[in-house]
PDB file of C-alpha atoms in Angstrom:
ATOM      1  CA  ALA A  29     -84.718 -44.256 -39.034  1.00 77.00           C
ATOM      2  CA  GLN A  30     -84.655 -47.051 -36.537  1.00 83.00           C
ATOM      3  CA  SER A  31     -84.247 -46.256 -32.884  1.00 88.00           C
ATOM      4  CA  VAL A  32     -84.487 -47.751 -29.440  1.00 93.00           C
ATOM      5  CA  THR A  33     -85.571 -45.724 -26.419  1.00 94.00           C
ATOM      6  CA  GLN A  34     -85.177 -46.938 -22.889  1.00 95.00           C
ATOM      7  CA  LEU A  35     -87.289 -44.910 -20.484  1.00 93.00           C
ATOM      8  CA  GLY A  36     -85.334 -44.176 -17.334  1.00 91.00           C
ATOM      9  CA  SER A  37     -81.564 -44.325 -17.195  1.00 92.00           C
ATOM     10  CA  HIS A  38     -81.728 -45.453 -13.550  1.00 95.00           C
ATOM     11  CA  VAL A  39     -84.287 -47.686 -11.862  1.00 97.00           C
ATOM     12  CA  SER A  40     -84.168 -48.537  -8.171  1.00 97.00           C
ATOM     13  CA  VAL A  41     -86.195 -51.309  -6.572  1.00 97.00           C
ATOM     14  CA  SER A  42     -86.176 -53.114  -3.267  1.00 97.00           C
ATOM     15  CA  GLU A  43     -85.133 -56.731  -3.061  1.00 97.00           C
ATOM     16  CA  GLY A  44     -88.185 -58.889  -3.739  1.00 97.00           C
ATOM     17  CA  ALA A  45     -90.037 -56.161  -5.616  1.00 98.00           C
ATOM     18  CA  LEU A  46     -91.160 -56.222  -9.230  1.00 98.00           C
ATOM     19  CA  VAL A  47     -88.615 -55.155 -11.823  1.00 98.00           C
ATOM     20  CA  LEU A  48     -89.917 -53.264 -14.866  1.00 98.00           C
ATOM     21  CA  LEU A  49     -87.503 -51.845 -17.431  1.00 98.00           C
ATOM     22  CA  ARG A  50     -89.112 -50.056 -20.351  1.00 97.00           C
ATOM     23  CA  CYS A  51     -88.108 -50.194 -23.985  1.00 97.00           C
ATOM     24  CA  ASN A  52     -89.752 -48.719 -27.056  1.00 96.00           C
ATOM     25  CA  TYR A  53     -88.498 -49.185 -30.580  1.00 94.00           C
ATOM     26  CA  SER A  54     -89.141 -47.937 -34.072  1.00 91.00           C
ATOM     27  CA  SER A  55     -88.796 -50.163 -37.107  1.00 84.00           C
ATOM     28  CA  SER A  56     -90.539 -50.258 -40.466  1.00 78.00           C
ATOM     29  CA  VAL A  57     -90.228 -54.042 -40.685  1.00 78.00           C
ATOM     30  CA  PRO A  58     -90.987 -56.762 -38.124  1.00 77.00           C
ATOM     31  CA  PRO A  59     -88.036 -56.529 -35.798  1.00 83.00           C
ATOM     32  CA  TYR A  60     -85.864 -58.884 -33.865  1.00 88.00           C
ATOM     33  CA  LEU A  61     -85.673 -57.507 -30.330  1.00 92.00           C
ATOM     34  CA  PHE A  62     -83.198 -58.252 -27.578  1.00 94.00           C
ATOM     35  CA  TRP A  63     -82.377 -57.545 -23.974  1.00 96.00           C
ATOM     36  CA  TYR A  64     -78.750 -57.748 -22.898  1.00 95.00           C
ATOM     37  CA  VAL A  65     -77.313 -57.384 -19.398  1.00 95.00           C
ATOM     38  CA  GLN A  66     -73.920 -55.952 -18.480  1.00 92.00           C
ATOM     39  CA  TYR A  67     -72.411 -56.575 -15.067  1.00 90.00           C
ATOM     40  CA  PRO A  68     -69.713 -54.158 -13.862  1.00 84.00           C
ATOM     41  CA  ASN A  69     -66.523 -54.238 -15.915  1.00 76.00           C
ATOM     42  CA  GLN A  70     -67.781 -57.028 -18.105  1.00 80.00           C
ATOM     43  CA  GLY A  71     -69.088 -57.481 -21.609  1.00 83.00           C
ATOM     44  CA  LEU A  72     -72.756 -57.931 -22.386  1.00 89.00           C
ATOM     45  CA  GLN A  73     -74.632 -61.194 -22.278  1.00 91.00           C
ATOM     46  CA  LEU A  74     -77.946 -62.036 -23.845  1.00 92.00           C
ATOM     47  CA  LEU A  75     -80.944 -62.204 -21.514  1.00 95.00           C
ATOM     48  CA  LEU A  76     -83.605 -62.965 -24.110  1.00 94.00           C
ATOM     49  CA  LYS A  77     -84.676 -62.293 -27.669  1.00 91.00           C
ATOM     50  CA  TYR A  78     -87.871 -61.969 -29.662  1.00 90.00           C
ATOM     51  CA  THR A  79     -87.870 -63.299 -33.215  1.00 82.00           C
ATOM     52  CA  SER A  80     -91.561 -63.227 -34.225  1.00 76.00           C
ATOM     53  CA  ALA A  81     -92.632 -66.384 -32.427  1.00 75.00           C
ATOM     54  CA  ALA A  82     -94.440 -66.106 -29.083  1.00 84.00           C
ATOM     55  CA  THR A  83     -94.941 -62.513 -27.962  1.00 89.00           C
ATOM     56  CA  LEU A  84     -94.036 -63.352 -24.363  1.00 94.00           C
ATOM     57  CA  VAL A  85     -90.390 -64.313 -24.246  1.00 94.00           C
ATOM     58  CA  LYS A  86     -88.761 -65.975 -21.263  1.00 94.00           C
ATOM     59  CA  GLY A  87     -85.086 -65.457 -20.640  1.00 94.00           C
ATOM     60  CA  ILE A  88     -82.428 -66.377 -18.148  1.00 93.00           C
ATOM     61  CA  ASN A  89     -82.449 -65.535 -14.427  1.00 93.00           C
ATOM     62  CA  GLY A  90     -86.253 -65.276 -14.267  1.00 96.00           C
ATOM     63  CA  PHE A  91     -86.582 -62.357 -16.672  1.00 97.00           C
ATOM     64  CA  GLU A  92     -89.212 -62.127 -19.367  1.00 97.00           C
ATOM     65  CA  ALA A  93     -90.325 -59.571 -21.921  1.00 97.00           C
ATOM     66  CA  GLU A  94     -93.495 -59.023 -23.889  1.00 95.00           C
ATOM     67  CA  PHE A  95     -93.578 -57.808 -27.473  1.00 93.00           C
ATOM     68  CA  LYS A  96     -96.482 -55.420 -28.055  1.00 93.00           C
ATOM     69  CA  LYS A  97     -96.649 -54.378 -31.685  1.00 90.00           C
ATOM     70  CA  SER A  98     -99.435 -51.836 -31.148  1.00 91.00           C
ATOM     71  CA  GLU A  99     -97.340 -50.061 -28.535  1.00 93.00           C
ATOM     72  CA  THR A 100     -93.975 -50.710 -30.231  1.00 93.00           C
ATOM     73  CA  SER A 101     -92.736 -51.834 -26.846  1.00 95.00           C
ATOM     74  CA  PHE A 102     -90.620 -54.655 -25.465  1.00 96.00           C
ATOM     75  CA  HIS A 103     -90.549 -54.098 -21.699  1.00 97.00           C
ATOM     76  CA  LEU A 104     -88.461 -56.352 -19.469  1.00 98.00           C
ATOM     77  CA  THR A 105     -89.893 -57.679 -16.216  1.00 98.00           C
ATOM     78  CA  LYS A 106     -89.001 -59.909 -13.305  1.00 98.00           C
ATOM     79  CA  PRO A 107     -91.489 -60.656 -10.513  1.00 97.00           C
ATOM     80  CA  SER A 108     -88.994 -60.517  -7.653  1.00 97.00           C
ATOM     81  CA  ALA A 109     -85.666 -58.691  -7.736  1.00 97.00           C
ATOM     82  CA  HIS A 110     -82.494 -60.216  -6.322  1.00 96.00           C
ATOM     83  CA  MET A 111     -79.412 -58.303  -5.249  1.00 96.00           C
ATOM     84  CA  SER A 112     -77.524 -60.093  -8.027  1.00 95.00           C
ATOM     85  CA  ASP A 113     -79.778 -58.447 -10.631  1.00 96.00           C
ATOM     86  CA  ALA A 114     -78.032 -55.111 -10.112  1.00 96.00           C
ATOM     87  CA  ALA A 115     -76.492 -54.339 -13.486  1.00 96.00           C
ATOM     88  CA  GLU A 116     -76.989 -52.292 -16.637  1.00 94.00           C
ATOM     89  CA  TYR A 117     -79.624 -53.503 -19.059  1.00 96.00           C
ATOM     90  CA  PHE A 118     -79.724 -52.774 -22.763  1.00 95.00           C
ATOM     91  CA  CYS A 119     -82.592 -53.145 -25.187  1.00 96.00           C
ATOM     92  CA  ALA A 120     -81.663 -53.637 -28.836  1.00 93.00           C
ATOM     93  CA  VAL A 121     -83.303 -54.026 -32.242  1.00 90.00           C
ATOM     94  CA  SER A 122     -81.871 -55.690 -35.319  1.00 86.00           C
ATOM     95  CA  VAL A 123     -80.843 -53.355 -38.119  1.00 82.00           C
ATOM     96  CA  GLU A 124     -83.358 -53.431 -40.984  1.00 77.00           C
ATOM     97  CA  GLY A 125     -82.114 -55.487 -43.885  1.00 73.00           C
ATOM     98  CA  SER A 126     -79.266 -56.993 -41.883  1.00 70.00           C
ATOM     99  CA  GLY A 127     -80.792 -60.445 -41.905  1.00 63.00           C
ATOM    100  CA  ASN A 128     -79.637 -62.751 -39.189  1.00 60.00           C
ATOM    101  CA  THR A 129     -76.459 -60.880 -38.426  1.00 70.00           C
ATOM    102  CA  GLY A 130     -75.502 -59.240 -35.170  1.00 77.00           C
ATOM    103  CA  LYS A 131     -75.915 -55.694 -36.434  1.00 85.00           C
ATOM    104  CA  LEU A 132     -77.974 -54.200 -33.652  1.00 89.00           C
ATOM    105  CA  ILE A 133     -79.114 -50.776 -32.557  1.00 89.00           C
ATOM    106  CA  PHE A 134     -78.881 -50.458 -28.793  1.00 92.00           C
ATOM    107  CA  GLY A 135     -80.750 -48.239 -26.407  1.00 93.00           C
ATOM    108  CA  GLN A 136     -78.853 -46.051 -23.988  1.00 91.00           C
ATOM    109  CA  GLY A 137     -79.156 -48.533 -21.173  1.00 93.00           C
ATOM    110  CA  THR A 138     -80.902 -48.620 -17.801  1.00 96.00           C
ATOM    111  CA  THR A 139     -78.973 -49.103 -14.606  1.00 95.00           C
ATOM    112  CA  LEU A 140     -80.887 -51.278 -12.165  1.00 97.00           C
ATOM    113  CA  GLN A 141     -80.167 -50.755  -8.486  1.00 97.00           C
ATOM    114  CA  VAL A 142     -81.514 -53.302  -5.993  1.00 97.00           C
ATOM    115  CA  LYS A 143     -81.789 -52.150  -2.403  1.00 96.00           C
ATOM    116  CA  PRO A 144     -81.748 -54.592   0.503  1.00 94.00           C
TER     117      PRO A 144
ATOM    118  CA  SER B  19     -66.845 -74.370 -26.344  1.00 78.00           C
ATOM    119  CA  GLN B  20     -66.446 -70.950 -27.891  1.00 79.00           C
ATOM    120  CA  THR B  21     -64.558 -68.192 -26.138  1.00 88.00           C
ATOM    121  CA  ILE B  22     -63.646 -64.645 -27.010  1.00 92.00           C
ATOM    122  CA  HIS B  23     -60.540 -62.895 -25.768  1.00 92.00           C
ATOM    123  CA  GLN B  24     -60.098 -59.161 -25.793  1.00 93.00           C
ATOM    124  CA  TRP B  25     -57.117 -57.199 -24.536  1.00 90.00           C
ATOM    125  CA  PRO B  26     -55.979 -55.105 -22.873  1.00 91.00           C
ATOM    126  CA  ALA B  27     -58.666 -54.646 -20.232  1.00 91.00           C
ATOM    127  CA  THR B  28     -57.712 -51.030 -19.595  1.00 93.00           C
ATOM    128  CA  LEU B  29     -55.603 -48.572 -21.523  1.00 96.00           C
ATOM    129  CA  VAL B  30     -54.594 -44.970 -20.941  1.00 97.00           C
ATOM    130  CA  GLN B  31     -53.156 -43.216 -23.968  1.00 96.00           C
ATOM    131  CA  PRO B  32     -52.163 -39.619 -24.721  1.00 97.00           C
ATOM    132  CA  VAL B  33     -53.883 -37.662 -27.466  1.00 97.00           C
ATOM    133  CA  GLY B  34     -52.172 -38.230 -30.788  1.00 96.00           C
ATOM    134  CA  SER B  35     -50.770 -41.638 -29.921  1.00 97.00           C
ATOM    135  CA  PRO B  36     -51.593 -44.799 -31.922  1.00 97.00           C
ATOM    136  CA  LEU B  37     -53.988 -47.515 -30.808  1.00 96.00           C
ATOM    137  CA  SER B  38     -54.237 -51.232 -31.346  1.00 96.00           C
ATOM    138  CA  LEU B  39     -56.866 -53.376 -29.632  1.00 96.00           C
ATOM    139  CA  GLU B  40     -57.000 -57.057 -30.379  1.00 95.00           C
ATOM    140  CA  CYS B  41     -59.785 -59.595 -30.227  1.00 96.00           C
ATOM    141  CA  THR B  42     -59.616 -63.317 -30.920  1.00 96.00           C
ATOM    142  CA  VAL B  43     -62.309 -65.964 -30.990  1.00 95.00           C
ATOM    143  CA  GLU B  44     -61.769 -69.638 -30.269  1.00 93.00           C
ATOM    144  CA  GLY B  45     -63.923 -72.661 -30.900  1.00 90.00           C
ATOM    145  CA  THR B  46     -65.765 -71.494 -33.995  1.00 88.00           C
ATOM    146  CA  SER B  47     -65.054 -70.958 -37.662  1.00 87.00           C
ATOM    147  CA  ASN B  48     -65.930 -68.071 -39.967  1.00 89.00           C
ATOM    148  CA  PRO B  49     -67.634 -65.963 -37.313  1.00 91.00           C
ATOM    149  CA  ASN B  50     -69.094 -62.550 -37.969  1.00 92.00           C
ATOM    150  CA  LEU B  51     -67.042 -60.109 -35.913  1.00 94.00           C
ATOM    151  CA  TYR B  52     -67.979 -56.718 -34.513  1.00 94.00           C
ATOM    152  CA  TRP B  53     -66.481 -53.756 -32.713  1.00 95.00           C
ATOM    153  CA  TYR B  54     -68.905 -51.765 -30.580  1.00 94.00           C
ATOM    154  CA  ARG B  55     -68.136 -48.667 -28.507  1.00 94.00           C
ATOM    155  CA  GLN B  56     -69.895 -47.614 -25.351  1.00 88.00           C
ATOM    156  CA  ALA B  57     -69.283 -43.963 -24.521  1.00 80.00           C
ATOM    157  CA  ALA B  58     -69.915 -42.729 -20.999  1.00 74.00           C
ATOM    158  CA  GLY B  59     -73.646 -42.405 -20.325  1.00 71.00           C
ATOM    159  CA  ARG B  60     -74.561 -43.663 -23.765  1.00 74.00           C
ATOM    160  CA  GLY B  61     -75.579 -46.920 -25.365  1.00 81.00           C
ATOM    161  CA  LEU B  62     -73.518 -49.111 -27.606  1.00 88.00           C
ATOM    162  CA  GLN B  63     -72.663 -47.992 -31.098  1.00 90.00           C
ATOM    163  CA  LEU B  64     -71.606 -50.394 -33.825  1.00 92.00           C
ATOM    164  CA  LEU B  65     -68.275 -49.277 -35.262  1.00 94.00           C
ATOM    165  CA  PHE B  66     -67.186 -52.100 -37.573  1.00 95.00           C
ATOM    166  CA  TYR B  67     -68.531 -55.370 -38.850  1.00 92.00           C
ATOM    167  CA  SER B  68     -66.748 -58.190 -40.665  1.00 93.00           C
ATOM    168  CA  VAL B  69     -68.097 -61.306 -42.370  1.00 91.00           C
ATOM    169  CA  GLY B  70     -64.716 -62.695 -43.385  1.00 92.00           C
ATOM    170  CA  ILE B  71     -60.971 -62.165 -43.693  1.00 94.00           C
ATOM    171  CA  GLY B  72     -60.206 -58.747 -45.130  1.00 92.00           C
ATOM    172  CA  GLN B  73     -63.897 -57.818 -45.302  1.00 93.00           C
ATOM    173  CA  ILE B  74     -64.640 -54.806 -43.132  1.00 94.00           C
ATOM    174  CA  SER B  75     -67.757 -52.667 -43.064  1.00 91.00           C
ATOM    175  CA  SER B  76     -67.483 -49.301 -41.336  1.00 90.00           C
ATOM    176  CA  GLU B  77     -70.742 -48.211 -39.795  1.00 86.00           C
ATOM    177  CA  VAL B  78     -69.866 -44.668 -38.761  1.00 81.00           C
ATOM    178  CA  PRO B  79     -67.246 -42.196 -39.969  1.00 74.00           C
ATOM    179  CA  GLN B  80     -64.529 -41.844 -37.402  1.00 81.00           C
ATOM    180  CA  ASN B  81     -60.892 -41.757 -36.490  1.00 90.00           C
ATOM    181  CA  LEU B  82     -60.647 -45.524 -36.168  1.00 94.00           C
ATOM    182  CA  SER B  83     -60.068 -48.439 -38.523  1.00 95.00           C
ATOM    183  CA  ALA B  84     -60.418 -52.194 -38.258  1.00 96.00           C
ATOM    184  CA  SER B  85     -58.678 -55.152 -39.821  1.00 96.00           C
ATOM    185  CA  ARG B  86     -59.229 -58.893 -39.915  1.00 97.00           C
ATOM    186  CA  PRO B  87     -55.932 -60.553 -40.826  1.00 96.00           C
ATOM    187  CA  GLN B  88     -57.095 -64.013 -39.793  1.00 95.00           C
ATOM    188  CA  ASP B  89     -60.474 -65.723 -39.607  1.00 95.00           C
ATOM    189  CA  ARG B  90     -60.778 -65.362 -35.846  1.00 94.00           C
ATOM    190  CA  GLN B  91     -58.786 -62.205 -35.241  1.00 96.00           C
ATOM    191  CA  PHE B  92     -60.188 -58.700 -35.290  1.00 97.00           C
ATOM    192  CA  ILE B  93     -58.092 -55.600 -34.646  1.00 97.00           C
ATOM    193  CA  LEU B  94     -59.188 -52.042 -33.924  1.00 96.00           C
ATOM    194  CA  SER B  95     -56.642 -49.343 -34.692  1.00 96.00           C
ATOM    195  CA  SER B  96     -56.023 -45.656 -34.829  1.00 96.00           C
ATOM    196  CA  LYS B  97     -53.026 -43.703 -36.075  1.00 96.00           C
ATOM    197  CA  LYS B  98     -53.717 -40.712 -33.826  1.00 96.00           C
ATOM    198  CA  LEU B  99     -56.115 -40.866 -30.926  1.00 96.00           C
ATOM    199  CA  LEU B 100     -58.533 -38.059 -30.129  1.00 95.00           C
ATOM    200  CA  LEU B 101     -60.077 -37.222 -26.766  1.00 94.00           C
ATOM    201  CA  SER B 102     -63.440 -38.276 -28.196  1.00 91.00           C
ATOM    202  CA  ASP B 103     -62.119 -41.802 -28.765  1.00 93.00           C
ATOM    203  CA  SER B 104     -62.357 -42.493 -25.036  1.00 93.00           C
ATOM    204  CA  GLY B 105     -64.862 -45.174 -24.155  1.00 92.00           C
ATOM    205  CA  PHE B 106     -65.467 -48.823 -23.501  1.00 91.00           C
ATOM    206  CA  TYR B 107     -64.736 -50.941 -26.571  1.00 94.00           C
ATOM    207  CA  LEU B 108     -66.398 -54.280 -26.965  1.00 94.00           C
ATOM    208  CA  CYS B 109     -65.606 -57.008 -29.448  1.00 95.00           C
ATOM    209  CA  ALA B 110     -68.347 -59.480 -30.276  1.00 94.00           C
ATOM    210  CA  TRP B 111     -68.991 -62.417 -32.545  1.00 93.00           C
ATOM    211  CA  SER B 112     -71.937 -64.265 -34.027  1.00 90.00           C
ATOM    212  CA  VAL B 113     -72.299 -67.155 -36.413  1.00 82.00           C
ATOM    213  CA  GLY B 114     -74.434 -67.597 -39.478  1.00 69.00           C
ATOM    214  CA  ALA B 115     -78.123 -67.236 -38.960  1.00 63.00           C
ATOM    215  CA  SER B 116     -77.777 -66.442 -35.288  1.00 64.00           C
ATOM    216  CA  GLY B 117     -80.836 -64.227 -35.235  1.00 66.00           C
ATOM    217  CA  GLY B 118     -78.758 -61.399 -33.852  1.00 73.00           C
ATOM    218  CA  LYS B 119     -77.392 -63.253 -30.862  1.00 84.00           C
ATOM    219  CA  LEU B 120     -74.031 -61.754 -30.042  1.00 90.00           C
ATOM    220  CA  PHE B 121     -71.305 -63.044 -27.765  1.00 91.00           C
ATOM    221  CA  PHE B 122     -69.287 -60.230 -26.248  1.00 92.00           C
ATOM    222  CA  GLY B 123     -65.763 -59.998 -24.956  1.00 92.00           C
ATOM    223  CA  SER B 124     -65.031 -58.430 -21.592  1.00 90.00           C
ATOM    224  CA  GLY B 125     -64.179 -55.079 -23.128  1.00 91.00           C
ATOM    225  CA  THR B 126     -61.359 -52.539 -23.084  1.00 93.00           C
ATOM    226  CA  GLN B 127     -61.710 -49.302 -21.154  1.00 92.00           C
ATOM    227  CA  LEU B 128     -59.804 -46.695 -23.171  1.00 95.00           C
ATOM    228  CA  SER B 129     -59.019 -43.325 -21.664  1.00 95.00           C
ATOM    229  CA  VAL B 130     -57.451 -40.749 -23.946  1.00 95.00           C
ATOM    230  CA  LEU B 131     -55.854 -37.905 -21.991  1.00 95.00           C
TER     231      LEU B 131
END
């Protein structure tokens, strides 16, 4: 069965430090992979997505993620954290056989705290 | 531009009471519509999915139902709420071959007491 695992439910970094949020997935077919961000009391918005083109994907707000098939990983990074990056981040994989629909399997989320 | 409206923002309901959450999309036609639930400390779970009026796919067995009476309207309902129905409910839409890109509403925080 497909799954998404986000390592670490809470990550704390200092402002200006590297952000690394980990995501591993399982899928028997080449997946579409996504990172979404959720600010407090809001819905989710798409940060970036991987759809089998370049393995390094650049998203909004300076975030990027690298698809590593051998490691079944899709970790999210940002070189320098801003206070405004504090939010919950979700990794997701497209449901096998769902085509180009929005049927996604989400990880449990990682809360990013940015300290001044 | 496309927008998605979801209401109410918060709701407190007693166990056994009915539920109706509404979601509408503007600025697009024939969207795919979704209801996701985010339980406390857990990720999002897809509850229902619709590709058109009257077409509803239920992804998990549960106490809830969904309806799509109009192209851009999606309703989540329950006849009798359970404590376990508490959570943050998110409506979302996508169009055609969107590659899985979803646009989410601002969510409804439901507390069943």
